[in-house]
GROMACS .gro file of N, CA, C and O in nm:
model
  340
    1SER      N    1  22.601  -3.037   6.737
    1SER     CA    2  22.479  -3.017   6.828
    1SER      C    3  22.514  -3.074   6.979
    1SER      O    4  22.617  -3.139   6.986
    2GLY      N    5  22.423  -2.996   7.065
    2GLY     CA    6  22.463  -3.050   7.187
    2GLY      C    7  22.342  -2.996   7.283
    2GLY      O    8  22.257  -2.936   7.236
    3HIS      N    9  22.350  -3.035   7.406
    3HIS     CA   10  22.257  -2.991   7.509
    3HIS      C   11  22.301  -2.868   7.597
    3HIS      O   12  22.428  -2.858   7.610
    4CYS      N   13  22.229  -2.750   7.599
    4CYS     CA   14  22.274  -2.637   7.666
    4CYS      C   15  22.193  -2.585   7.777
    4CYS      O   16  22.065  -2.644   7.777
    5TYR      N   17  22.226  -2.528   7.870
    5TYR     CA   18  22.160  -2.474   7.988
    5TYR      C   19  22.186  -2.346   7.988
    5TYR      O   20  22.287  -2.284   7.993
    6PHE      N   21  22.088  -2.244   8.018
    6PHE     CA   22  22.098  -2.097   8.048
    6PHE      C   23  22.010  -2.086   8.169
    6PHE      O   24  21.923  -2.112   8.204
    7SER      N   25  22.071  -1.963   8.208
    7SER     CA   26  22.005  -1.901   8.328
    7SER      C   27  22.032  -1.742   8.321
    7SER      O   28  22.148  -1.700   8.308
    8GLY      N   29  21.932  -1.665   8.359
    8GLY     CA   30  21.957  -1.524   8.368
    8GLY      C   31  21.855  -1.465   8.486
    8GLY      O   32  21.769  -1.526   8.530
    9SER      N   33  21.907  -1.351   8.539
    9SER     CA   34  21.838  -1.296   8.649
    9SER      C   35  21.867  -1.142   8.652
    9SER      O   36  21.965  -1.106   8.607
   10LEU      N   37  21.764  -1.078   8.690
   10LEU     CA   38  21.772  -0.941   8.713
   10LEU      C   39  21.666  -0.889   8.805
   10LEU      O   40  21.559  -0.922   8.838
   11SER      N   41  21.742  -0.791   8.898
   11SER     CA   42  21.649  -0.714   9.014
   11SER      C   43  21.643  -0.575   8.982
   11SER      O   44  21.749  -0.521   8.930
   12ALA      N   45  21.522  -0.511   8.962
   12ALA     CA   46  21.531  -0.361   8.941
   12ALA      C   47  21.404  -0.295   9.032
   12ALA      O   48  21.351  -0.371   9.101
   13ASN      N   49  21.395  -0.165   9.022
   13ASN     CA   50  21.313  -0.094   9.108
   13ASN      C   51  21.179  -0.085   9.005
   13ASN      O   52  21.113   0.030   9.052
   14THR      N   53  21.113  -0.173   8.948
   14THR     CA   54  21.009  -0.151   8.865
   14THR      C   55  20.963  -0.289   8.831
   14THR      O   56  21.040  -0.392   8.829
   15THR      N   57  20.850  -0.311   8.767
   15THR     CA   58  20.789  -0.420   8.715
   15THR      C   59  20.898  -0.462   8.587
   15THR      O   60  20.905  -0.363   8.519
   16ILE      N   61  20.933  -0.597   8.575
   16ILE     CA   62  21.026  -0.629   8.453
   16ILE      C   63  20.975  -0.748   8.397
   16ILE      O   64  20.914  -0.850   8.455
   17ALA      N   65  21.001  -0.776   8.289
   17ALA     CA   66  20.992  -0.903   8.230
   17ALA      C   67  21.150  -0.928   8.154
   17ALA      O   68  21.198  -0.853   8.120
   18LEU      N   69  21.175  -1.047   8.179
   18LEU     CA   70  21.302  -1.133   8.134
   18LEU      C   71  21.288  -1.215   8.059
   18LEU      O   72  21.209  -1.326   8.057
   19GLU      N   73  21.352  -1.219   7.915
   19GLU     CA   74  21.316  -1.307   7.816
   19GLU      C   75  21.435  -1.366   7.745
   19GLU      O   76  21.524  -1.290   7.718
   20VAL      N   77  21.431  -1.508   7.726
   20VAL     CA   78  21.551  -1.557   7.650
   20VAL      C   79  21.493  -1.585   7.506
   20VAL      O   80  21.399  -1.646   7.496
   21TYR      N   81  21.572  -1.529   7.415
   21TYR     CA   82  21.544  -1.552   7.284
   21TYR      C   83  21.631  -1.667   7.231
   21TYR      O   84  21.761  -1.656   7.238
   22LYS      N   85  21.582  -1.764   7.149
   22LYS     CA   86  21.668  -1.849   7.074
   22LYS      C   87  21.654  -1.806   6.916
   22LYS      O   88  21.539  -1.795   6.852
   23ASP      N   89  21.760  -1.768   6.845
   23ASP     CA   90  21.752  -1.754   6.706
   23ASP      C   91  21.656  -1.628   6.666
   23ASP      O   92  21.576  -1.644   6.577
   24GLY      N   93  21.632  -1.548   6.772
   24GLY     CA   94  21.550  -1.432   6.730
   24GLY      C   95  21.406  -1.450   6.770
   24GLY      O   96  21.344  -1.350   6.738
   25SER      N   97  21.374  -1.541   6.818
   25SER     CA   98  21.237  -1.581   6.855
   25SER      C   99  21.237  -1.612   7.010
   25SER      O  100  21.316  -1.660   7.064
   26LEU      N  101  21.118  -1.579   7.079
   26LEU     CA  102  21.115  -1.579   7.221
   26LEU      C  103  21.095  -1.735   7.262
   26LEU      O  104  21.024  -1.813   7.196
   27TYR      N  105  21.182  -1.784   7.347
   27TYR     CA  106  21.219  -1.915   7.396
   27TYR      C  107  21.146  -1.945   7.540
   27TYR      O  108  21.069  -2.015   7.548
   28ARG      N  109  21.191  -1.856   7.624
   28ARG     CA  110  21.140  -1.864   7.759
   28ARG      C  111  21.128  -1.733   7.819
   28ARG      O  112  21.191  -1.632   7.778
   29GLY      N  113  21.042  -1.694   7.918
   29GLY     CA  114  21.046  -1.571   7.966
   29GLY      C  115  20.967  -1.605   8.097
   29GLY      O  116  20.913  -1.667   8.145
   30GLY      N  117  20.976  -1.467   8.179
   30GLY     CA  118  20.921  -1.450   8.309
   30GLY      C  119  20.889  -1.309   8.323
   30GLY      O  120  20.949  -1.210   8.289
   31ILE      N  121  20.794  -1.290   8.432
   31ILE     CA  122  20.762  -1.136   8.469
   31ILE      C  123  20.762  -1.130   8.614
   31ILE      O  124  20.722  -1.211   8.680
   32SER      N  125  20.785  -1.027   8.665
   32SER     CA  126  20.798  -0.987   8.804
   32SER      C  127  20.735  -0.863   8.850
   32SER      O  128  20.770  -0.780   8.761
   33PHE      N  129  20.671  -0.843   8.945
   33PHE     CA  130  20.604  -0.712   8.982
   33PHE      C  131  20.658  -0.662   9.101
   33PHE      O  132  20.710  -0.762   9.184
   34VAL      N  133  20.670  -0.559   9.130
   34VAL     CA  134  20.742  -0.474   9.267
   34VAL      C  135  20.637  -0.507   9.355
   34VAL      O  136  20.523  -0.513   9.354
   35VAL      N  137  20.685  -0.532   9.494
   35VAL     CA  138  20.624  -0.588   9.588
   35VAL      C  139  20.651  -0.471   9.694
   35VAL      O  140  20.707  -0.363   9.651
   36ASN      N  141  20.642  -0.472   9.825
   36ASN     CA  142  20.633  -0.391   9.920
   36ASN      C  143  20.782  -0.341   9.937
   36ASN      O  144  20.803  -0.227   9.978
   37THR      N  145  20.892  -0.424   9.894
   37THR     CA  146  21.018  -0.370   9.902
   37THR      C  147  21.068  -0.270   9.797
   37THR      O  148  21.157  -0.206   9.834
   38GLY      N  149  20.973  -0.262   9.700
   38GLY     CA  150  21.025  -0.167   9.600
   38GLY      C  151  21.089  -0.233   9.501
   38GLY      O  152  21.165  -0.150   9.404
   39VAL      N  153  21.153  -0.365   9.498
   39VAL     CA  154  21.220  -0.425   9.403
   39VAL      C  155  21.172  -0.543   9.360
   39VAL      O  156  21.093  -0.629   9.419
   40ALA      N  157  21.167  -0.561   9.210
   40ALA     CA  158  21.126  -0.682   9.140
   40ALA      C  159  21.252  -0.773   9.139
   40ALA      O  160  21.349  -0.714   9.074
   41SER      N  161  21.224  -0.891   9.118
   41SER     CA  162  21.344  -0.971   9.086
   41SER      C  163  21.289  -1.088   9.010
   41SER      O  164  21.185  -1.146   9.040
   42CYS      N  165  21.352  -1.106   8.903
   42CYS     CA  166  21.308  -1.220   8.787
   42CYS      C  167  21.413  -1.307   8.752
   42CYS      O  168  21.525  -1.267   8.722
   43ASP      N  169  21.395  -1.432   8.751
   43ASP     CA  170  21.477  -1.542   8.724
   43ASP      C  171  21.430  -1.620   8.585
   43ASP      O  172  21.300  -1.652   8.589
   44VAL      N  173  21.495  -1.645   8.507
   44VAL     CA  174  21.471  -1.753   8.381
   44VAL      C  175  21.563  -1.856   8.354
   44VAL      O  176  21.680  -1.806   8.360
   45THR      N  177  21.527  -1.964   8.366
   45THR     CA  178  21.621  -2.087   8.338
   45THR      C  179  21.562  -2.169   8.230
   45THR      O  180  21.445  -2.197   8.231
   46CYS      N  181  21.651  -2.221   8.145
   46CYS     CA  182  21.604  -2.309   8.046
   46CYS      C  183  21.715  -2.436   7.994
   46CYS      O  184  21.832  -2.398   8.000
   47ASP      N  185  21.652  -2.545   7.958
   47ASP     CA  186  21.753  -2.645   7.892
   47ASP      C  187  21.689  -2.645   7.751
   47ASP      O  188  21.576  -2.623   7.719
   48ASP      N  189  21.808  -2.681   7.639
   48ASP     CA  190  21.757  -2.687   7.523
   48ASP      C  191  21.870  -2.781   7.450
   48ASP      O  192  21.966  -2.803   7.483
   49ASP      N  193  21.815  -2.813   7.326
   49ASP     CA  194  21.899  -2.900   7.257
   49ASP      C  195  21.927  -2.802   7.137
   49ASP      O  196  21.850  -2.747   7.048
   50ALA      N  197  22.079  -2.768   7.114
   50ALA     CA  198  22.135  -2.673   7.016
   50ALA      C  199  22.227  -2.716   6.901
   50ALA      O  200  22.287  -2.827   6.944
   51SER      N  201  22.198  -2.665   6.805
   51SER     CA  202  22.293  -2.713   6.683
   51SER      C  203  22.404  -2.592   6.712
   51SER      O  204  22.396  -2.485   6.766
   52GLY      N  205  22.504  -2.602   6.602
   52GLY     CA  206  22.622  -2.510   6.622
   52GLY      C  207  22.585  -2.372   6.562
   52GLY      O  208  22.647  -2.303   6.577
   53SER      N  209  22.474  -2.374   6.488
   53SER     CA  210  22.434  -2.231   6.429
   53SER      C  211  22.332  -2.156   6.522
   53SER      O  212  22.290  -2.048   6.490
   54ASN      N  213  22.269  -2.205   6.637
   54ASN     CA  214  22.173  -2.148   6.744
   54ASN      C  215  22.260  -2.027   6.804
   54ASN      O  216  22.358  -2.052   6.847
   55TYR      N  217  22.175  -1.922   6.841
   55TYR     CA  218  22.223  -1.829   6.915
   55TYR      C  219  22.119  -1.784   7.021
   55TYR      O  220  21.992  -1.787   6.991
   56TYR      N  221  22.160  -1.745   7.142
   56TYR     CA  222  22.076  -1.718   7.243
   56TYR      C  223  22.094  -1.554   7.294
   56TYR      O  224  22.201  -1.502   7.300
   57GLU      N  225  21.990  -1.494   7.317
   57GLU     CA  226  22.004  -1.360   7.373
   57GLU      C  227  21.908  -1.339   7.501
   57GLU      O  228  21.806  -1.397   7.499
   58LEU      N  229  21.954  -1.267   7.583
   58LEU     CA  230  21.852  -1.212   7.696
   58LEU      C  231  21.811  -1.077   7.690
   58LEU      O  232  21.892  -0.990   7.661
   59PHE      N  233  21.674  -1.055   7.690
   59PHE     CA  234  21.628  -0.921   7.698
   59PHE      C  235  21.558  -0.878   7.829
   59PHE      O  236  21.486  -0.972   7.878
   60LEU      N  237  21.535  -0.758   7.856
   60LEU     CA  238  21.473  -0.718   7.965
   60LEU      C  239  21.375  -0.606   7.911
   60LEU      O  240  21.419  -0.508   7.845
   61THR      N  241  21.250  -0.610   7.971
   61THR     CA  242  21.164  -0.486   7.946
   61THR      C  243  21.125  -0.448   8.096
   61THR      O  244  21.099  -0.529   8.168
   62ALA      N  245  21.129  -0.313   8.104
   62ALA     CA  246  21.109  -0.272   8.230
   62ALA      C  247  20.997  -0.157   8.206
   62ALA      O  248  20.987  -0.086   8.137
   63ALA      N  249  20.914  -0.157   8.316
   63ALA     CA  250  20.790  -0.066   8.303
   63ALA      C  251  20.836   0.067   8.390
   63ALA      O  252  20.889   0.061   8.495
   64THR      N  253  20.804   0.193   8.321
   64THR     CA  254  20.816   0.318   8.376
   64THR      C  255  20.740   0.406   8.334
   64THR      O  256  20.715   0.423   8.205
   65SER      N  257  20.682   0.513   8.397
   65SER     CA  258  20.576   0.600   8.363
   65SER      C  259  20.657   0.728   8.330
   65SER      O  260  20.627   0.831   8.263
   66SER      N  261  20.790   0.742   8.405
   66SER     CA  262  20.858   0.850   8.392
   66SER      C  263  21.008   0.837   8.461
   66SER      O  264  20.999   0.729   8.580
   67GLY      N  265  21.095   0.897   8.430
   67GLY     CA  266  21.213   0.862   8.532
   67GLY      C  267  21.279   0.752   8.466
   67GLY      O  268  21.292   0.722   8.346
   68THR      N  269  21.403   0.707   8.549
   68THR     CA  270  21.487   0.608   8.497
   68THR      C  271  21.465   0.479   8.576
   68THR      O  272  21.445   0.474   8.712
   69VAL      N  273  21.492   0.363   8.510
   69VAL     CA  274  21.478   0.225   8.577
   69VAL      C  275  21.626   0.214   8.625
   69VAL      O  276  21.724   0.234   8.541
   70THR      N  277  21.627   0.156   8.747
   70THR     CA  278  21.774   0.133   8.815
   70THR      C  279  21.765  -0.029   8.813
   70THR      O  280  21.697  -0.083   8.901
   71ALA      N  281  21.863  -0.081   8.749
   71ALA     CA  282  21.889  -0.238   8.756
   71ALA      C  283  22.009  -0.235   8.899
   71ALA      O  284  22.090  -0.167   8.899
   72ILE      N  285  21.987  -0.346   8.967
   72ILE     CA  286  22.097  -0.367   9.059
   72ILE      C  287  22.211  -0.452   9.003
   72ILE      O  288  22.174  -0.539   8.936
   73GLY      N  289  22.304  -0.372   8.983
   73GLY     CA  290  22.409  -0.438   8.877
   73GLY      C  291  22.514  -0.510   8.928
   73GLY      O  292  22.633  -0.489   8.881
   74THR      N  293  22.485  -0.590   9.028
   74THR     CA  294  22.602  -0.693   9.067
   74THR      C  295  22.578  -0.808   9.030
   74THR      O  296  22.453  -0.845   9.006
   75ALA      N  297  22.678  -0.908   9.017
   75ALA     CA  298  22.661  -1.023   8.966
   75ALA      C  299  22.578  -1.106   9.054
   75ALA      O  300  22.526  -1.210   9.018
   76ASN      N  301  22.552  -1.076   9.178
   76ASN     CA  302  22.461  -1.151   9.269
   76ASN      C  303  22.314  -1.136   9.222
   76ASN      O  304  22.237  -1.244   9.254
   77TYR      N  305  22.280  -1.024   9.170
   77TYR     CA  306  22.156  -0.996   9.119
   77TYR      C  307  22.114  -0.978   8.958
   77TYR      O  308  22.006  -1.013   8.921
   78THR      N  309  22.214  -0.975   8.886
   78THR     CA  310  22.212  -0.950   8.742
   78THR      C  311  22.312  -1.034   8.694
   78THR      O  312  22.421  -1.013   8.689
   79TYR      N  313  22.254  -1.142   8.613
   79TYR     CA  314  22.362  -1.208   8.523
   79TYR      C  315  22.300  -1.290   8.416
   79TYR      O  316  22.168  -1.293   8.410
   80PHE      N  317  22.387  -1.326   8.301
   80PHE     CA  318  22.340  -1.423   8.228
   80PHE      C  319  22.450  -1.521   8.195
   80PHE      O  320  22.559  -1.486   8.181
   81MET      N  321  22.418  -1.646   8.195
   81MET     CA  322  22.509  -1.753   8.200
   81MET      C  323  22.460  -1.861   8.104
   81MET      O  324  22.339  -1.872   8.106
   82GLY      N  325  22.561  -1.937   8.038
   82GLY     CA  326  22.492  -2.054   7.968
   82GLY      C  327  22.632  -2.167   7.971
   82GLY      O  328  22.744  -2.112   7.986
   83GLU      N  329  22.583  -2.298   7.918
   83GLU     CA  330  22.703  -2.402   7.936
   83GLU      C  331  22.651  -2.490   7.840
   83GLU      O  332  22.538  -2.528   7.836
   84GLN      N  333  22.751  -2.561   7.779
   84GLN     CA  334  22.701  -2.683   7.709
   84GLN      C  335  22.718  -2.777   7.812
   84GLN      O  336  22.814  -2.838   7.889
   85VAL      N  337  22.617  -2.867   7.812
   85VAL     CA  338  22.597  -3.001   7.929
   85VAL      C  339  22.636  -3.110   7.862
   85VAL      O  340  22.585  -3.169   7.737
   0.00000   0.00000   0.00000
């Protein structure tokens, strides 16, 4: 077992929800709404005590009534990272 740190970020052209799941259940989440720039940016960061059997996933939900959601796909704006502390 050990202590771990996770961080994720995403920017897109619509309202987004960014969620970290631990072992298949929602652990932390955030929602961002589009502002005047036409871009929503959402960050989620969490610390946790984990055993060797825990796993973490990052999910994005994006709102769209039609068309395609465009994520800003550079490492400056879209990433998921974790480390054992």
